[in-house]
Amino acid sequence: MNNITIRRVKSFVTAPNGINLVVVKVETSEPGLVGYGCATFTWRYKAVKTAIDEYLDPMLQGKSVHNIEDLWQTMMGSSYWRNGPVLNNAISGVDEALWDIKGKLANMPLYDLLGGKSREGIELYRHADGNSIEEVKENVHALIEEGYRHIRCHMGTYGGNFNGKRQRIIKPVNAPKGAYYHPHKYMNSVIKLLENIRTDFGNDLEIMHDVHERLSLADTLTFVKELEQFKLFFLEDSLPPEQCDFFKILREHTVTPLAMGELFTNPVEWKNIIQNQLINYIRVHISSIGGITPAKKLATFCELYGIKTAWHGPNDLSPIGAVAQMHLDLNINNFGIQEFAGFSEAEKEIFDGCPKIENGYAYLNDKPGLGISFNEEKAKKYPPVEMDFSWLFSRLPDGTATRP
Amino acid sequence: MNNITIRRVKSFVTAPNGINLVVVKVETSEPGLVGYGCATFTWRYKAVKTAIDEYLDPMLQGKSVHNIEDLWQTMMGSSYWRNGPVLNNAISGVDEALWDIKGKLANMPLYDLLGGKSREGIELYRHADGNSIEEVKENVHALIEEGYRHIRCHMGTYGGNFNGKRQRIIKPVNAPKGAYYHPHKYMNSVIKLLENIRTDFGNDLEIMHDVHERLSLADTLTFVKELEQFKLFFLEDSLPPEQCDFFKILREHTVTPLAMGELFTNPVEWKNIIQNQLINYIRVHISSIGGITPAKKLATFCELYGIKTAWHGPNDLSPIGAVAQMHLDLNINNFGIQEFAGFSEAEKEIFDGCPKIENGYAYLNDKPGLGISFNEEKAKKYPPVEMDFSWLFSRLPDGTATRP
Amino acid sequence: MNNITIRRVKSFVTAPNGINLVVVKVETSEPGLVGYGCATFTWRYKAVKTAIDEYLDPMLQGKSVHNIEDLWQTMMGSSYWRNGPVLNNAISGVDEALWDIKGKLANMPLYDLLGGKSREGIELYRHADGNSIEEVKENVHALIEEGYRHIRCHMGTYGGNFNGKRQRIIKPVNAPKGAYYHPHKYMNSVIKLLENIRTDFGNDLEIMHDVHERLSLADTLTFVKELEQFKLFFLEDSLPPEQCDFFKILREHTVTPLAMGELFTNPVEWKNIIQNQLINYIRVHISSIGGITPAKKLATFCELYGIKTAWHGPNDLSPIGAVAQMHLDLNINNFGIQEFAGFSEAEKEIFDGCPKIENGYAYLNDKPGLGISFNEEKAKKYPPVEMDFSWLFSRLPDGTATRP
Amino acid sequence: MNNITIRRVKSFVTAPNGINLVVVKVETSEPGLVGYGCATFTWRYKAVKTAIDEYLDPMLQGKSVHNIEDLWQTMMGSSYWRNGPVLNNAISGVDEALWDIKGKLANMPLYDLLGGKSREGIELYRHADGNSIEEVKENVHALIEEGYRHIRCHMGTYGGNFNGKRQRIIKPVNAPKGAYYHPHKYMNSVIKLLENIRTDFGNDLEIMHDVHERLSLADTLTFVKELEQFKLFFLEDSLPPEQCDFFKILREHTVTPLAMGELFTNPVEWKNIIQNQLINYIRVHISSIGGITPAKKLATFCELYGIKTAWHGPNDLSPIGAVAQMHLDLNINNFGIQEFAGFSEAEKEIFDGCPKIENGYAYLNDKPGLGISFNEEKAKKYPPVEMDFSWLFSRLPDGTATRP
């Protein structure tokens, strides 16, 4: 068995939901034995694809499929400069595919290979927004009806104002184009929304909210304190990755559970906030840190400090990526909750083996490896699309560029 | 171009608003090419003038105008003992004038030279006070009518009592002259005022308040906590520069945004509170730290820690100084807000190129350099005045001298 | 002047030294007005090129060339996931080109625009290695003859063993291919080399050495202590970027000046070691952190903490990148030293305006902007090459993959 | 007695040693009752004089002479921006004069008033330099012959090279004028000098050395470690005031006693290094921190942490300033040693009451107050001189401006 080698690494882009997804296939010397991984960094997917096609494919051809740890270290080191979302996603595509292959060789689902299930179903949370409090509440209600117990509630989109309907903003003349939002109006609108939600849905509903890094440190601090009354399940990404030192001060002012990290792409970003127990949920986008290999290590690190997982899981990752996370979710002891955005029919058509969702839980199948396959032909029906970047050009009322 | 040298450094004092302003003119070897800077430390302006006329002028004659960084370091080092408001203001006058010249040589407004605009308008805040709650509210109302969204609200002046009308104070016999105030009466009056303001003007008005370093550490701690309910935009100068270590404790007790630093004159004063993210807005008087060169560096330092700028900007700096700040305000990413006190007609007569104010925003012109000139002849109409120092001799009820 | 816009962003790859260099040209609406920047991340240059051609070019077309700060923030934020070497190098190419354009618009060399020269010449250091102590010494001697006073001395290449001649290593059977080295043999060989160098060349020669992150924490600690006797000018990259927390312990055991950071690509990596003054020289590859805009900010940050610059400067950056660094070198007060690898005749043919080197100092010309141009036609004579990655697959004697 | 008031504050400048000294006289409502103080900040003496004549004199006329503490606080607060060498020296002149008056009113020497003598004589240290090791040794020998046991030893002047004779420096072309020095050559020359001194004079001679802030943090660190073998009495001013945080790291690498602070002018500068016991001797120039009032407090603060005094005492302070220090030296428990530069005949002619020096000790007289008077007439024989600033324009070999 030790002579199975990588024959080829191929990348695919498909957009079944209007969002470009990057899928990696690792073909092996063993006829019929392939693995799939997710490399979706949708906002720079072409650069990821170049990294896979031009560097990882030639570098890996002929290498043994077995030594995933060694290959991961080699891929990471071989660019000299390393980390960052482009290279990490490329590596993730290969890494996940190799774990898929490993499972197939073992004839085991990945969760089984990693040490078996720690639970039977994966608790999910969903996102609800709307242009009015009523509209949000309707969306919340619908999700509850579907069986969900954990819902992230937002006025408008992030910052409360992507489509410009909710906030009246006085801009200076000649202000450049962009996705303007007003921090204080946004904060006030969330407070009102949550008051309404708690009144209507009671205290049993588990509520999340996502700051999406849009607030200054000063505003974040005020906001976390005021939010405490709503007993959130957690508050997401209250700080940008460059400012995580500020969690020390934030933590002193709130007992609200803090989730962080969908933008992390470098181990230095999460090290201090974990070893100082400043957050409660780690939220990385696992392909952005390099796949299953580093995500499993990160989960282990978090377990040591009593921190749980809440992997980033909206529809800017492929069902393969979603399933990869869920194998970890089933396996590790310190699973917290899983973000989930649903699978479209188009996705299910392309990706065979999507988990079953029932009563707010996800259930993986028990096929070997990741248990999900990619239909290249059907994927062609959903070719890459031009994406709307405009919400990423976020600006304060006076025109200051913010991230994101 | 490399042979343009400094021909002469001249200083001027003028008092168009009854406040002595110090202006520096750097004349060059190039006929007609001059630069202007602000060196206004109004309470010791004659000492600043001596430092300029007797030391900087002879030292700089014949030096190249181009190497501002080198000249700044040389001016700073050449006194051996350094920092402090007198020498820093003198250096600022030259530094700002040299940046003005650099812009003129480049035929660019300074903000463009520094890397261009990060916003189109500069959000301003104004000061409103009065001898009764009603009077303050009238002043607030008038400013809102003018288009301002951010207003600093005070009962009386700093400490609540400059003119003696607001606080009944029982002093011991033979108490020396001075500006007496009663900390607890002051604190209580502010609480009442802000309750009134919030009731009448709602939550969208952005409110500031300035402790002006007048409280003991104990009182400040109590005060910041009680103020939290009013959701201030920020609280200013809650501690004297000698006591900034206490921000560590203050920060643990309030999420109110904290602005600090109009009295800073030494980099050691701001280093720790910035690197520990204990404040949210830096408020230095930029001529008191040495001009544009160090202010740009300080802004960069703050950016790294998520701290924004709110340069000190009342009418104890010249319109040249105001404009120098505003070039930074337009350029840097981490601009927060700009204090502003309006320009009098007399100021506009002397200083051609004052920014346009509209709807709470300031707009700079697009002339090269600082874009503001100084009319020496018209300045003579407003010669230096004797200033009233008495409010700087502040005393507690029992006569204890405080600062200020 | 304010209506000059970006017409097109183009990228080029050329390999005059057998190393693929990425050059960015920003064309403007102003006929003849273009700027050049360096985006060289040679080990993944195609991914950088994709990022430029597919994302930055369309995003920037029609944008004003003036507001560099705003464009930098926008480029950085527009990928949502950010930092990392691919995206940062792409941004750097544009950023440096925009500063080149700004200088041309101002009709000033960039160093002048940034505040002028703080020195007249840029002190350089060179690299000397060899397969025997004698060979290294010959190379050192030759560099001294050329006028250099600072030389980095190495046995073999990094880790002492790239070509396999210097270290006899006993590997296990079936050990995979790679660049094997033996840490303790490497360490011992360096000690011997430096004893020889000091004996022959005396104490006035300034010596560097580069660990190139190849040692474990344990070995690094031992090594830095033993090296202290040789009074190095500095020791380079003694730790990998993921392990910079260990500088706290390293610093306690040696007074040898420490230089760090050629692999940094994320501000979180350098923040703590700078604010705690654990290193003495910052060594980032400025295109890998995003160009002149962030490098100037980083230099300012270091200045506040008494840390000097030693930008990464071997021949895996283009002469444009070399010159961009040198403009900062001339301008900032806290310049330390500049790594330099010489320019080949082929480079000088393609890049007009390379600095003059004399007596160990580099001198920039006084043309506007960066003062260097790129000849597209001549560049075609040196098309991209297949590069040898093998030294990046470094392995310990037992086969363990290391980085790099 | 309580009705004695300040009639006038007068300032004088005299240069008996070719160094401009500033003397303050406070005249009182009591005929014949005057006090003298030192306000010597020689490099900006005219600005100090302006501060005294234009601000302190009018402000203090009519104020009671008795309440020194209140007046000191009032002078400090009355400029709003405060601290810094100009204003502090001006305040010092008044403060020392008021203590002189207080002693005269009490008919006691100041040391007696402050609590009496803690010792009978004041141990002094002297400075010895020279352009060759032999010359330094001759100067050391001569001082030993005079009875001194503590000598500060230097090659050339600070940085080893003021007059250009000692260091061969390769500068870039067009390097600007300045006092060039080469850090490593300086360091090596000191090591050689101290080896020689220890060999010739043995271990009983107490040796100091003064880095005079001329080294980078990296070089300082190396230097302190190498100096340890010479068992210095102390190492002076190894860091600039802006970089005192680095004492934390320095302290970990040497047991050499560390003296610091001749440039301090702001309490924030000394607070942390004292409360963390990072230095062993405090060395402020007492007029630069505001006179006897703050110096007594600083000595008290240091006592609490086991730190001793070594007030800055070369001939850039007047004999009045020297005597003011010595009253503290006699009084406080935690006196360490006193820097001393001798009194010239011209000084003794002007200042009646200079301490007697014998066998390395200074002895104060037992007259009331400071016990020293100022002869205005004789002072006129030594009018202010133009001073040579050139050694304050210190530069590294490549031309970088350093401080000082």
Tab-separated table of N, CA and C in Angstrom, chain B residues 131-166:
chain	number	residue	atom	x	y	z
B	131	ASN	N	-23.951	79.335	31.854
B	131	ASN	CA	-24.063	79.468	33.307
B	131	ASN	C	-25.311	78.823	33.886
B	132	SER	N	-26.126	78.269	32.989
B	132	SER	CA	-27.292	77.514	33.463
B	132	SER	C	-27.524	76.392	32.467
B	133	ILE	N	-28.246	75.415	32.903
B	133	ILE	CA	-28.570	74.311	32.000
B	133	ILE	C	-29.268	74.855	30.757
B	134	GLU	N	-30.149	75.795	30.946
B	134	GLU	CA	-30.875	76.362	29.805
B	134	GLU	C	-29.910	77.021	28.814
B	135	GLU	N	-28.966	77.776	29.385
B	135	GLU	CA	-28.009	78.467	28.519
B	135	GLU	C	-27.169	77.479	27.717
B	136	VAL	N	-26.731	76.404	28.381
B	136	VAL	CA	-25.966	75.382	27.648
B	136	VAL	C	-26.837	74.805	26.538
B	137	LYS	N	-28.075	74.496	26.862
B	137	LYS	CA	-28.940	73.872	25.862
B	137	LYS	C	-29.199	74.801	24.676
B	138	GLU	N	-29.311	76.084	24.961
B	138	GLU	CA	-29.444	77.027	23.837
B	138	GLU	C	-28.223	76.995	22.932
B	139	ASN	N	-27.073	76.943	23.577
B	139	ASN	CA	-25.840	76.906	22.784
B	139	ASN	C	-25.717	75.603	21.991
B	140	VAL	N	-26.103	74.517	22.623
B	140	VAL	CA	-26.096	73.226	21.917
B	140	VAL	C	-27.046	73.294	20.713
B	141	HIS	N	-28.216	73.821	20.960
B	141	HIS	CA	-29.216	73.917	19.896
B	141	HIS	C	-28.679	74.724	18.711
B	142	ALA	N	-28.035	75.850	19.030
B	142	ALA	CA	-27.506	76.707	17.963
B	142	ALA	C	-26.462	75.969	17.130
B	143	LEU	N	-25.620	75.201	17.786
B	143	LEU	CA	-24.586	74.456	17.054
B	143	LEU	C	-25.210	73.364	16.185
B	144	ILE	N	-26.221	72.704	16.704
B	144	ILE	CA	-26.910	71.687	15.896
B	144	ILE	C	-27.510	72.346	14.656
B	145	GLU	N	-28.059	73.530	14.849
B	145	GLU	CA	-28.633	74.258	13.710
B	145	GLU	C	-27.579	74.567	12.649
B	146	GLU	N	-26.367	74.820	13.119
B	146	GLU	CA	-25.276	75.087	12.177
B	146	GLU	C	-24.812	73.831	11.458
B	147	GLY	N	-25.281	72.674	11.916
B	147	GLY	CA	-24.938	71.439	11.210
B	147	GLY	C	-24.016	70.509	11.974
B	148	TYR	N	-23.637	70.891	13.177
B	148	TYR	CA	-22.714	70.037	13.948
B	148	TYR	C	-23.444	68.848	14.552
B	149	ARG	N	-22.745	67.728	14.625
B	149	ARG	CA	-23.310	66.506	15.212
B	149	ARG	C	-22.611	66.112	16.509
B	150	HIS	N	-21.500	66.776	16.811
B	150	HIS	CA	-20.682	66.420	17.977
B	150	HIS	C	-20.425	67.667	18.799
B	151	ILE	N	-20.850	67.654	20.069
B	151	ILE	CA	-20.747	68.861	20.885
B	151	ILE	C	-20.249	68.513	22.282
B	152	ARG	N	-19.270	69.287	22.737
B	152	ARG	CA	-18.737	69.101	24.092
B	152	ARG	C	-19.533	69.985	25.030
B	153	CYS	N	-20.140	69.409	26.050
B	153	CYS	CA	-21.081	70.125	26.904
B	153	CYS	C	-20.504	70.364	28.294
B	154	HIS	N	-20.585	71.589	28.754
B	154	HIS	CA	-20.005	71.986	30.025
B	154	HIS	C	-20.905	72.952	30.765
B	155	MET	N	-20.947	72.807	32.076
B	155	MET	CA	-21.555	73.828	32.919
B	155	MET	C	-20.458	74.809	33.276
B	156	GLY	N	-20.697	76.094	33.094
B	156	GLY	CA	-19.641	77.066	33.342
B	156	GLY	C	-18.486	76.693	32.448
B	157	THR	N	-17.275	76.963	32.926
B	157	THR	CA	-16.128	76.476	32.157
B	157	THR	C	-15.598	75.244	32.867
B	158	TYR	N	-14.351	74.931	32.656
B	158	TYR	CA	-13.769	73.727	33.231
B	158	TYR	C	-13.881	73.754	34.743
B	159	GLY	N	-14.216	72.621	35.303
B	159	GLY	CA	-14.406	72.558	36.740
B	159	GLY	C	-15.731	73.163	37.144
B	160	GLY	N	-16.443	73.704	36.161
B	160	GLY	CA	-17.819	74.136	36.370
B	160	GLY	C	-17.969	75.528	36.938
B	161	ASN	N	-16.872	76.255	37.073
B	161	ASN	CA	-17.008	77.409	37.931
B	161	ASN	C	-16.096	78.586	37.685
B	162	PHE	N	-15.611	78.809	36.524
B	162	PHE	CA	-14.622	79.865	36.382
B	162	PHE	C	-15.114	81.215	36.874
B	163	ASN	N	-16.301	81.568	36.521
B	163	ASN	CA	-16.763	82.916	36.888
B	163	ASN	C	-17.413	82.981	38.273
B	164	GLY	N	-17.346	81.848	38.975
B	164	GLY	CA	-17.791	81.915	40.359
B	164	GLY	C	-19.288	81.862	40.557
B	165	LYS	N	-20.032	81.798	39.475
B	165	LYS	CA	-21.489	81.871	39.651
B	165	LYS	C	-22.118	80.542	40.026
B	166	ARG	N	-21.549	79.458	39.584
B	166	ARG	CA	-22.287	78.211	39.672
B	166	ARG	C	-22.120	77.460	40.969
